[in-house]
mmCIF file of C-alpha atoms in Angstrom:
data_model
loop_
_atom_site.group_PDB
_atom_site.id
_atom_site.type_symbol
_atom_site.label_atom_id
_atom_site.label_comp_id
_atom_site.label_asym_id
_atom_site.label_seq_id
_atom_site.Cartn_x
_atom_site.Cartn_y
_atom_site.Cartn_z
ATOM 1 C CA UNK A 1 -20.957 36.418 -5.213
ATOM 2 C CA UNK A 2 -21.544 32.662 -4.417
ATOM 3 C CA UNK A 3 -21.169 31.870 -8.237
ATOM 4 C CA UNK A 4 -17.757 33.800 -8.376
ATOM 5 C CA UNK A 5 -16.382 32.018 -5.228
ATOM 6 C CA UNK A 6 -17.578 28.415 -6.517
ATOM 7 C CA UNK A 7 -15.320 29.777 -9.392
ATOM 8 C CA UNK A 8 -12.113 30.308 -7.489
ATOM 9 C CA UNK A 9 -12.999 27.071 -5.589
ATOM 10 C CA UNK A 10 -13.018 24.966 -8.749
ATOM 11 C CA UNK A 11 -9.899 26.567 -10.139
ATOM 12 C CA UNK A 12 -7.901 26.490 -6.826
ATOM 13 C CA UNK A 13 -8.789 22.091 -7.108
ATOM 14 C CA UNK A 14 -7.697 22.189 -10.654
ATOM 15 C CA UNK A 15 -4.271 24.124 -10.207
ATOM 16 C CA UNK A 16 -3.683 21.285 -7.590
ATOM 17 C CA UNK A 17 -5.327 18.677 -9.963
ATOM 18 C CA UNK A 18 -2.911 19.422 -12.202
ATOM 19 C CA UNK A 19 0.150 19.828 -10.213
ATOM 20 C CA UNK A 20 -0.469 16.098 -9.336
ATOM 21 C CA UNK A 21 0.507 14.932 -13.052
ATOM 22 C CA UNK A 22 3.921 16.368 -12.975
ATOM 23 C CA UNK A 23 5.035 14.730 -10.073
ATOM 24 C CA UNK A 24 7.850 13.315 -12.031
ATOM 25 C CA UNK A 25 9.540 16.412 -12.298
ATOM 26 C CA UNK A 26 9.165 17.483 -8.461
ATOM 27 C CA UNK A 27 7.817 15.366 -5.286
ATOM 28 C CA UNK A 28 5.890 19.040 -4.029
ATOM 29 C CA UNK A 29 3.588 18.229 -7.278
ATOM 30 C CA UNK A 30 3.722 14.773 -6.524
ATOM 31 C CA UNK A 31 2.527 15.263 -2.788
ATOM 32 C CA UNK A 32 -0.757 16.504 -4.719
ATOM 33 C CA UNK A 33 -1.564 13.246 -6.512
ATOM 34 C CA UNK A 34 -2.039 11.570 -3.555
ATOM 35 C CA UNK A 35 -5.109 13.128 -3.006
ATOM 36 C CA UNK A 36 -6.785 13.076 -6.706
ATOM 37 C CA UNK A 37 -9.903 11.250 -5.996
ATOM 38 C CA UNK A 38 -10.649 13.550 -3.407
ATOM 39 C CA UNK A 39 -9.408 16.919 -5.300
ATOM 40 C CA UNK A 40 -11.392 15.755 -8.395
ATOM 41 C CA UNK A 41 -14.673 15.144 -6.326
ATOM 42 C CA UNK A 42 -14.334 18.387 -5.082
ATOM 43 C CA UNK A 43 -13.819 20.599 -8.662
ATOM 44 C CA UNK A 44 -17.085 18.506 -10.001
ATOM 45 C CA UNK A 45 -19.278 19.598 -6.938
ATOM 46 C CA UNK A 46 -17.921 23.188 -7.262
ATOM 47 C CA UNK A 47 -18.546 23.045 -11.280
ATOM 48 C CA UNK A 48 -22.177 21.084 -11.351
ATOM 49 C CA UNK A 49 -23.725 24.570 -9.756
ATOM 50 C CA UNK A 50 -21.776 27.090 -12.195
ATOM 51 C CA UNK A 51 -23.356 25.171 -15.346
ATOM 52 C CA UNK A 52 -26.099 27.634 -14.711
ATOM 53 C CA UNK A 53 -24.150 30.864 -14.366
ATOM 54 C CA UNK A 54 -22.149 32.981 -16.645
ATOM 55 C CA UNK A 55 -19.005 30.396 -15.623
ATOM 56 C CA UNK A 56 -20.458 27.567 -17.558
ATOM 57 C CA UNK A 57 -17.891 26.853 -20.273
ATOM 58 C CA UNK A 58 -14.957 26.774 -17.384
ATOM 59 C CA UNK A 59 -17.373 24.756 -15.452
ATOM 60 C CA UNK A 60 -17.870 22.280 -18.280
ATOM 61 C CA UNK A 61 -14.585 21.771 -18.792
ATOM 62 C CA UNK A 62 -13.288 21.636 -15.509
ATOM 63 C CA UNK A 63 -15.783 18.693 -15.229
ATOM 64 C CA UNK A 64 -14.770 16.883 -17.796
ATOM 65 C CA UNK A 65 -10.912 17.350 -16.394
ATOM 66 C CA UNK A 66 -12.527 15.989 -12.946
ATOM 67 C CA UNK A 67 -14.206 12.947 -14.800
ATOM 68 C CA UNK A 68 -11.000 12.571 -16.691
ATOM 69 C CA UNK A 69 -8.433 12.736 -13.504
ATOM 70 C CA UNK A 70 -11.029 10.502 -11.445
ATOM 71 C CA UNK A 71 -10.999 7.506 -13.821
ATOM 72 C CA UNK A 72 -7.172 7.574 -13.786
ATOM 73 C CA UNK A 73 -7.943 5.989 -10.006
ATOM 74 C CA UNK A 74 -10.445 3.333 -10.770
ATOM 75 C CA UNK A 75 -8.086 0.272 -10.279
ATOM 76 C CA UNK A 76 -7.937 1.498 -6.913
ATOM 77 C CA UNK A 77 -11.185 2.324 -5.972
ATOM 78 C CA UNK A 78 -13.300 -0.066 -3.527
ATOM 79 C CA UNK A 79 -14.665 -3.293 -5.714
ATOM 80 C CA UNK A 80 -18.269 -3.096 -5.235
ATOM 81 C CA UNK A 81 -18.291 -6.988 -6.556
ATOM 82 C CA UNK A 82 -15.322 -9.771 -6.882
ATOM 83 C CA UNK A 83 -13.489 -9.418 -9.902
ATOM 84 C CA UNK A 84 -12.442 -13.143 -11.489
ATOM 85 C CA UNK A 85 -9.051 -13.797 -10.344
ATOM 86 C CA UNK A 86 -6.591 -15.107 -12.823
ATOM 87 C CA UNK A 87 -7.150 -18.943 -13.261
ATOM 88 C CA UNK A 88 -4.756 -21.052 -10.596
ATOM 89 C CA UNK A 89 -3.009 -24.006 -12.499
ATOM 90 C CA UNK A 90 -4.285 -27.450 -11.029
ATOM 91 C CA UNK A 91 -1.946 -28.807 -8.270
ATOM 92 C CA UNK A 92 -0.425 -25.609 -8.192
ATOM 93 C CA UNK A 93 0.611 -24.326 -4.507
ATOM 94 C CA UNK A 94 -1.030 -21.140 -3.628
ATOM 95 C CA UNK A 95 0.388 -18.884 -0.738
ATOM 96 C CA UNK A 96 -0.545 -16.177 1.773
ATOM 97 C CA UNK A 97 0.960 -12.765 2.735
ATOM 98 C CA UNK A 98 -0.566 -10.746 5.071
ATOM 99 C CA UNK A 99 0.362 -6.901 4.780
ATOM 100 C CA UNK A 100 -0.117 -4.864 7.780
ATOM 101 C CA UNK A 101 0.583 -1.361 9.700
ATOM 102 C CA UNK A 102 1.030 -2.510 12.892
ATOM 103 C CA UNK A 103 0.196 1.299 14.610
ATOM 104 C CA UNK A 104 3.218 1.733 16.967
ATOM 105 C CA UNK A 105 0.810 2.528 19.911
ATOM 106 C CA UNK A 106 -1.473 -0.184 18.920
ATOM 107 C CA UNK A 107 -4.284 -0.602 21.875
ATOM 108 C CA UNK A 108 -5.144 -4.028 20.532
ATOM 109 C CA UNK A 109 -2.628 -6.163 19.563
ATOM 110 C CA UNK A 110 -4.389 -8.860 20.377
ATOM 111 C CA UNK A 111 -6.437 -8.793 17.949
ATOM 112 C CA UNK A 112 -3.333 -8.701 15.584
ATOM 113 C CA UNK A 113 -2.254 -11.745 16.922
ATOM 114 C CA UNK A 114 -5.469 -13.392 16.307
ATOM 115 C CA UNK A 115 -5.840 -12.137 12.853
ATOM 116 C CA UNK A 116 -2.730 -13.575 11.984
ATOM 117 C CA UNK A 117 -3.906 -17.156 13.715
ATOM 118 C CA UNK A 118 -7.263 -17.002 11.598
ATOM 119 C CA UNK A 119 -5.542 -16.422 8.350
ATOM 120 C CA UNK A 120 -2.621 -18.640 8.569
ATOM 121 C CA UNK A 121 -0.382 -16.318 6.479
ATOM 122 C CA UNK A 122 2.688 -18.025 5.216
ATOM 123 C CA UNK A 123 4.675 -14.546 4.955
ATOM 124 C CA UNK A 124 4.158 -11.797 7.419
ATOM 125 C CA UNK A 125 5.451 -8.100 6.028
ATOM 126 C CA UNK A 126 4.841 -5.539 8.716
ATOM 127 C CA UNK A 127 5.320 -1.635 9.744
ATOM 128 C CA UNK A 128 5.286 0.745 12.459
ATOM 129 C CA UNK A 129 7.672 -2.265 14.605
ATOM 130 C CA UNK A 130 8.075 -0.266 17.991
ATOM 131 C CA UNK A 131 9.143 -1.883 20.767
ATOM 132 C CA UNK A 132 5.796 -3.295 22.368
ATOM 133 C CA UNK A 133 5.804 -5.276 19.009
ATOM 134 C CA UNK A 134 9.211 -7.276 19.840
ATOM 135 C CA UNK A 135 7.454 -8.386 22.741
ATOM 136 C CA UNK A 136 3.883 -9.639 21.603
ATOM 137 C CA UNK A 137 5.583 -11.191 17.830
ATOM 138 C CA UNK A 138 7.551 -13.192 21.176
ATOM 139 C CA UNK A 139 3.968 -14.984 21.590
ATOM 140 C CA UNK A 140 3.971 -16.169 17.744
ATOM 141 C CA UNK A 141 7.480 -17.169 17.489
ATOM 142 C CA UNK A 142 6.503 -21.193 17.375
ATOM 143 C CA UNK A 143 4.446 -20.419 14.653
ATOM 144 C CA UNK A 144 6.602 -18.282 12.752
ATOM 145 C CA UNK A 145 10.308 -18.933 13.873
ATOM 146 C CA UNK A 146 11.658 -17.467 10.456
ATOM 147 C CA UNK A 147 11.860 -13.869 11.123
ATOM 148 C CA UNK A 148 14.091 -10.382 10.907
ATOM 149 C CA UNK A 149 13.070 -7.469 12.942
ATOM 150 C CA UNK A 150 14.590 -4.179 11.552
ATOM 151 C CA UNK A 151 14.432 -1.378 14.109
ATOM 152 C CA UNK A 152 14.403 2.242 12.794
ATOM 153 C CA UNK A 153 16.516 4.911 14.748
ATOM 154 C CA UNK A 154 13.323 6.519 16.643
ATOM 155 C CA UNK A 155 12.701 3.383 18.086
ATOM 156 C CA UNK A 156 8.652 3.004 16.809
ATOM 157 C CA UNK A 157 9.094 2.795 12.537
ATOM 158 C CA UNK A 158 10.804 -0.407 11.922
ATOM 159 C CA UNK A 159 9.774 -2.573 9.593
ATOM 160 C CA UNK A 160 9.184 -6.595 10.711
ATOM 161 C CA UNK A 161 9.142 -9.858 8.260
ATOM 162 C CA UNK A 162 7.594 -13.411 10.163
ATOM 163 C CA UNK A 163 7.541 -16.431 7.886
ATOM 164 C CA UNK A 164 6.496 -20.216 8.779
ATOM 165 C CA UNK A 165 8.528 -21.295 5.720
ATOM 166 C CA UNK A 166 12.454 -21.751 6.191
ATOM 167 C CA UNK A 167 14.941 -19.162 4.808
ATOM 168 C CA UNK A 168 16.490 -20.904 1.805
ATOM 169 C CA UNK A 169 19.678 -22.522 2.598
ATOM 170 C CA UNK A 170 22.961 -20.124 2.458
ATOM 171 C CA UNK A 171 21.280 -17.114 2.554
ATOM 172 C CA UNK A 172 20.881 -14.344 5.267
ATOM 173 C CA UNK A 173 17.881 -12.030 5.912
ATOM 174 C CA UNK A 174 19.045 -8.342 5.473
ATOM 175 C CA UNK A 175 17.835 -5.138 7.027
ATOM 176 C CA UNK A 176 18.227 -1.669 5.188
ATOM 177 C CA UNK A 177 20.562 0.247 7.447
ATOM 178 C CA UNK A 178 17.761 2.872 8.290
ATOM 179 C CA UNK A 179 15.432 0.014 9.131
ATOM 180 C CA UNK A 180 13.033 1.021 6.436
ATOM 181 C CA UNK A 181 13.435 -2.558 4.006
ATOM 182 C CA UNK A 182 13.869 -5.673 5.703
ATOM 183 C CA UNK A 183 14.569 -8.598 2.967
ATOM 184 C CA UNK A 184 14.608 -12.982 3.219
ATOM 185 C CA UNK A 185 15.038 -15.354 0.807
ATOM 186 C CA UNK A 186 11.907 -17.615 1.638
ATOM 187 C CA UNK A 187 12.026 -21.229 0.613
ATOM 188 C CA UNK A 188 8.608 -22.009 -0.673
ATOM 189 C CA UNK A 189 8.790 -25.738 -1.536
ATOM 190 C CA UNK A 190 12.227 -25.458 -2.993
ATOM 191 C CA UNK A 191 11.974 -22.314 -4.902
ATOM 192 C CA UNK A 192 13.650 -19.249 -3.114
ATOM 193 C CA UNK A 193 11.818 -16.160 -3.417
ATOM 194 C CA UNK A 194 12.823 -12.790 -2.381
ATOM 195 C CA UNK A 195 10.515 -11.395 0.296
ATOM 196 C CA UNK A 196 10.645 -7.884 1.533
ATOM 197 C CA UNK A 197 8.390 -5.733 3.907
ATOM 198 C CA UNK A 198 8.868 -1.795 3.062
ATOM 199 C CA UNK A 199 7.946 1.193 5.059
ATOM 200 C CA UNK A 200 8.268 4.533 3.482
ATOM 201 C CA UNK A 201 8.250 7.948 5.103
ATOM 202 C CA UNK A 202 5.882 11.032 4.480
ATOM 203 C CA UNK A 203 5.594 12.479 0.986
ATOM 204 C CA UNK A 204 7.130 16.170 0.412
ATOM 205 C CA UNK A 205 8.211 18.427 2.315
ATOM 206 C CA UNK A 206 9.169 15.436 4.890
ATOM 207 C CA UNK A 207 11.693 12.781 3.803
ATOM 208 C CA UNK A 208 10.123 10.261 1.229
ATOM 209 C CA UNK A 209 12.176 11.256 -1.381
ATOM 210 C CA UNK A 210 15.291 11.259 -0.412
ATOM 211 C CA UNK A 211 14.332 7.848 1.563
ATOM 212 C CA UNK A 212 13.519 6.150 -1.905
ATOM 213 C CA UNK A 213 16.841 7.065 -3.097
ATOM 214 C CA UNK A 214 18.642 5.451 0.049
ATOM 215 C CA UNK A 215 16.997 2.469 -0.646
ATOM 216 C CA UNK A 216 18.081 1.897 -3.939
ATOM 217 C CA UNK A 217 20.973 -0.648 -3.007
ATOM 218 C CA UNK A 218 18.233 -2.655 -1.120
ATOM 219 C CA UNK A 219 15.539 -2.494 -4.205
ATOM 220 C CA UNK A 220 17.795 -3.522 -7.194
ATOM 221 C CA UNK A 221 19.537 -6.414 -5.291
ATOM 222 C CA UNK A 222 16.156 -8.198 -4.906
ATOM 223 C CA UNK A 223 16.049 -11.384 -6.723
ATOM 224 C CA UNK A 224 14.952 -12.706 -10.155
ATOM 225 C CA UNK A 225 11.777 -13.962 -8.389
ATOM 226 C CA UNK A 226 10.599 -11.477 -5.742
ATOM 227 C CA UNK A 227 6.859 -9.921 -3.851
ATOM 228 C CA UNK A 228 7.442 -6.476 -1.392
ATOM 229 C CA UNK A 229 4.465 -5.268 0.275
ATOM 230 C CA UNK A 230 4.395 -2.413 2.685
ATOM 231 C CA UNK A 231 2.982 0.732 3.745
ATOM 232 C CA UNK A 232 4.378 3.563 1.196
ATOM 233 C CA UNK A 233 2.623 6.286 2.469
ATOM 234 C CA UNK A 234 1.610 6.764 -1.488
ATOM 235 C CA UNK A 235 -1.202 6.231 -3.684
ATOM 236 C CA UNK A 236 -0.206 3.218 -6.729
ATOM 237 C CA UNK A 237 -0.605 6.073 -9.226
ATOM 238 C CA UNK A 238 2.123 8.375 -7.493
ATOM 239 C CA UNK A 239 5.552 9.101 -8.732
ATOM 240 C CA UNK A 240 6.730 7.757 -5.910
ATOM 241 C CA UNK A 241 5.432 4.018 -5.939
ATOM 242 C CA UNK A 242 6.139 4.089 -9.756
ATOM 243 C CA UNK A 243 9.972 5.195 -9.074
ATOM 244 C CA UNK A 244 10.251 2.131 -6.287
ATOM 245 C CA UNK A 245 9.103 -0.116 -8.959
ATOM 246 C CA UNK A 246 11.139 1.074 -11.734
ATOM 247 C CA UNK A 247 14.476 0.396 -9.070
ATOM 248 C CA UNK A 248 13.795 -2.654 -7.765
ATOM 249 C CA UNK A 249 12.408 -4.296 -11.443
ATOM 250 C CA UNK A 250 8.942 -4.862 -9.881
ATOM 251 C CA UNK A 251 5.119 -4.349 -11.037
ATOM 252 C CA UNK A 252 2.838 -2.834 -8.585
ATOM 253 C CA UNK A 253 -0.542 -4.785 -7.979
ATOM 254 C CA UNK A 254 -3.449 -2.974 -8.747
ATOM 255 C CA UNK A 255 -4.578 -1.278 -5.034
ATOM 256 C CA UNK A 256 -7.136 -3.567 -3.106
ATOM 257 C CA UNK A 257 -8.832 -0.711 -2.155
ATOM 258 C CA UNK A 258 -8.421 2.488 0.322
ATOM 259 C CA UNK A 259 -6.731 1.486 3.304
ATOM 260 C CA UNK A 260 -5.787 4.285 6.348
ATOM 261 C CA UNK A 261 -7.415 6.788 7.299
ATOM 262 C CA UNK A 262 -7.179 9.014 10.707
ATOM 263 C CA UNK A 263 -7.787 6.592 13.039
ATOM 264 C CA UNK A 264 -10.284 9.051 14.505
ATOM 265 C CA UNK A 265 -12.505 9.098 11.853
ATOM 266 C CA UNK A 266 -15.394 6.251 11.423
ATOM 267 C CA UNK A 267 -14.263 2.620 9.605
ATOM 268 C CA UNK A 268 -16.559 3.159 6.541
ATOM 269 C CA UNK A 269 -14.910 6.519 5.431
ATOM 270 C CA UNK A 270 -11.545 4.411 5.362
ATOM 271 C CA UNK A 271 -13.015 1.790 3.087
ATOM 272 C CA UNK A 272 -14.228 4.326 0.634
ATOM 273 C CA UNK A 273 -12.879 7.772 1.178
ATOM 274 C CA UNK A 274 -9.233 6.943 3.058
ATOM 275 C CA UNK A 275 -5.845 6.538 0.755
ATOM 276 C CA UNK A 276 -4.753 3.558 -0.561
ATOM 277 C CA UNK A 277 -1.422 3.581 0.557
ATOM 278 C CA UNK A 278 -0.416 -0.315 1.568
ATOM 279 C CA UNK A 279 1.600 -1.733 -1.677
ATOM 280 C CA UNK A 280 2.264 -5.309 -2.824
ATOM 281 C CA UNK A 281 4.744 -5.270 -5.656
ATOM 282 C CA UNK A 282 5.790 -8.515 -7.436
ATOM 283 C CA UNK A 283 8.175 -9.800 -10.115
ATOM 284 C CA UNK A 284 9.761 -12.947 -12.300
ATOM 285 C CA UNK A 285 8.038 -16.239 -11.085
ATOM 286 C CA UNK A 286 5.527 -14.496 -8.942
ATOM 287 C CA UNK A 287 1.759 -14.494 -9.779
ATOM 288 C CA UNK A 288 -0.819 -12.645 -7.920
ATOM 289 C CA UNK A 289 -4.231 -14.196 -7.389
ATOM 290 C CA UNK A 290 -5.828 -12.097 -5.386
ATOM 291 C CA UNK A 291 -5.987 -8.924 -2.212
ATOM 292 C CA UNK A 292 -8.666 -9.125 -0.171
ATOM 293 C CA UNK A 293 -8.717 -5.669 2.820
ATOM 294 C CA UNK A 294 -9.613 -8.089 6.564
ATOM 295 C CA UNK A 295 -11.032 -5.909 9.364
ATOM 296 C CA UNK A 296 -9.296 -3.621 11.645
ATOM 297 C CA UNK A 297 -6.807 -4.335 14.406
ATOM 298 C CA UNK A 298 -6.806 -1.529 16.048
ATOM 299 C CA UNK A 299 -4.584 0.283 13.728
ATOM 300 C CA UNK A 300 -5.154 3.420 11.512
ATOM 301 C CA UNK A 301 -4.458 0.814 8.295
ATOM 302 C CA UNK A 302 -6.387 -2.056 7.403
ATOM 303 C CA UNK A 303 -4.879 -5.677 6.870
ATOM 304 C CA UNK A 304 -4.307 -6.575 2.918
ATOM 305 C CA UNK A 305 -4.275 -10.342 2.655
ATOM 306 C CA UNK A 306 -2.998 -11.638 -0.367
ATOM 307 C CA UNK A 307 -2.765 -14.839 -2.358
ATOM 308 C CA UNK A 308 -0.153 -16.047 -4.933
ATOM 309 C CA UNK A 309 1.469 -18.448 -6.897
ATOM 310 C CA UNK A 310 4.987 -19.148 -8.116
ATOM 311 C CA UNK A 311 5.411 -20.676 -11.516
ATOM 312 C CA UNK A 312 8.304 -23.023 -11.526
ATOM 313 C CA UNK A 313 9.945 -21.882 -14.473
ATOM 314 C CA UNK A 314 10.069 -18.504 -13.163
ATOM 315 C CA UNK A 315 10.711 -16.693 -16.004
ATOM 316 C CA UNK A 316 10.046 -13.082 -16.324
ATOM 317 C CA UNK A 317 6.306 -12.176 -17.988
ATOM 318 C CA UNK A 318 6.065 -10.676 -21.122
ATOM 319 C CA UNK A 319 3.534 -8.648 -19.512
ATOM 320 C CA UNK A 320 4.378 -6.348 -17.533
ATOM 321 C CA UNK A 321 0.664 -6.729 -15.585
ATOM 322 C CA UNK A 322 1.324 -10.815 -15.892
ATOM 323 C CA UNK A 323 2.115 -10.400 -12.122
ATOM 324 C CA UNK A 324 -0.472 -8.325 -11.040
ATOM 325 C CA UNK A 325 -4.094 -8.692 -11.136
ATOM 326 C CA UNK A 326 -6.626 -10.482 -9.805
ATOM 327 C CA UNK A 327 -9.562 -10.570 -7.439
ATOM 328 C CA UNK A 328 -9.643 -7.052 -5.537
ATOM 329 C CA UNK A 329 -12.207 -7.578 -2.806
ATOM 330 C CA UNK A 330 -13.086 -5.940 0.705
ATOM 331 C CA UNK A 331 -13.781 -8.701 3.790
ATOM 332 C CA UNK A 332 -15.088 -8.054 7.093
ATOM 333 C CA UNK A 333 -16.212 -5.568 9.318
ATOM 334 C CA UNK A 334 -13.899 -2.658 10.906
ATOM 335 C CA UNK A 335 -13.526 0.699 12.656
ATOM 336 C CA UNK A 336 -10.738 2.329 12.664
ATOM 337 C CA UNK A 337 -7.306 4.405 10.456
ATOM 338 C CA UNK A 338 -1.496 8.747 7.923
ATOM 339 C CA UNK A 339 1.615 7.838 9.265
ATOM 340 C CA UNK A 340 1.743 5.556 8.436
#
């Protein structure tokens, strides 16, 4: 009896395993793929016990299927050691963005605001923008007087972009009409780069979808030259994050690691069990040094603090991963972290 219902455990994972490949054709499958690492951990500890029973072919190759799903996640799997980050040209100008949910309810936002003052960010892409965040970003406005606050029509999911470097000259910062995509042109030593912070909605059956295809306008009129980071509320191996790409011209950064969790739950199951859901996508003269996760701020996401570069000819890579990778490393000490 145990034997047969490890059986129908392992293939109930595998049917939803599977599902999560084909999430191209339908976001229900793709809704699955969020959760791979976790669905394949499960079918392997369901199949290592039926090697010994009568179910040990299925079990052997469900295994293999688990081993085979699991390692289509490594490049976003905690770095248990610094990888080399791509060599930065000497003299060359390297940059900060700091990614972060916010949490609407936020307890803590001090603590925000004094992350922010430790890490001198030179870009600031932000989510979950209620209205208690208009007032405390009021107590960093010396420090970062370039800004665009896009509300979103429930009054707690806007989106938020804070820079210390000027807008470039003649240009406007935008906000998606939904308040999902707020976008500046950022002068960064007389080269204008696109900047946008990005907040998507939950996958299938709530609104994601659809929401990607609303922001299609927004996506494809981002520059030549151009880094979005936000919380997508999906995985960099989803449909999802691969169809915002794919619109707005852009390469997604391999994940710096899990990053929200419930914020219920203990800090260390975020680092290595939680969803790694907070994007940075990049393109043209944009070159991506390094993501480091900082420690929590009372929200149910951890900070992603990234470096870059800008080469001055900004010509599009021949590479398609030219923009992307890096030094994926995990920094500091936390607590807490699916809204998103």
């Amino acid at each position: 009896m145990a034997a047969s219902l490890a059986f129908i455990a392992m293939m109930m994972f595998s049917v939803a395993l599977v599902a999560g490949f084909f999430g191209a054709l339908h976001p229900a499958f793709d809704s699955f793929s969020h959760f791979r690492v976790h669905l394949a951990v499960l079918m392997a500890l369901c199949a290592l016990p039926l090697l010994a029973t009568t179910f040990r072919l299925q079990a052997a190759a469900a295994l293999l299927f688990a081993v085979a799903a699991f390692a289509t996640t490594m490049s976003a799997l905690p770095q248990l050691w610094p990888v080399q980050a791509v060599a930065r040209p000497a003299g060359q100008m390297v940059y900060k963005l700091l990614q972060m949910n916010l949490r609407y309810d936020n307890p803590t936002p001090k603590k925000v605001l004094s992350l922010i003052g430790r890490t001198n960010p030179d870009v600031i892409t932000l989510d979950e923008v209620s209205a208690m965040w208009t007032t405390e970003l009021g107590y960093i406005t010396r420090a970062y007087p370039y800004r665009i606050l896009c509300p979103y029509p429930n009054g707690i999911f806007g989106v938020a972009l804070l820079s210390r470097r000027p807008f470039a000259a003649g240009t406007e910062p935008r906000c998606e009409r939904r308040g999902a995509m707020a976008t500046a042109t950022v002068d960064f030593g007389g080269i204008g780069v696109d900047v946008a912070a990005i907040h998507l909605s939950w996958p299938w059956p709530r609104e994601q979808h659809w929401q990607i295809g609303e922001l299609t306008e927004s996506l494809s009129s981002l520059g030549e030259t151009a880094i979005m980071a936000g919380d997508c509320n999906a995985v960099p191996w989803s449909a999802a994050v691969h169809r915002v790409a794919a619109l707005g011209g852009l390469t997604v950064m391999p994940s710096a690691g899990p990053t929200w969790i419930h914020i219920k739950l203990p800090d260390f199951l975020r680092r290595f069990a939680g969803l790694p859901i907070d994007q940075v996508f990049s393109k043209g003269g944009v070159t991506i040094h390094s993501a480091t996760r900082l420690e929590e701020t009372g929200s149910d996401h951890l900070p992603v603090l990234v470096e870059f570069s800008l080469r001055l000819n900004e010509q599009k890579p021949t590479d398609e991963h030219e923009t992307a990778t890096v030094s994926l490393t995990s920094a500091g000490k936390t607590r807490n972290g699916y809204r998103g």
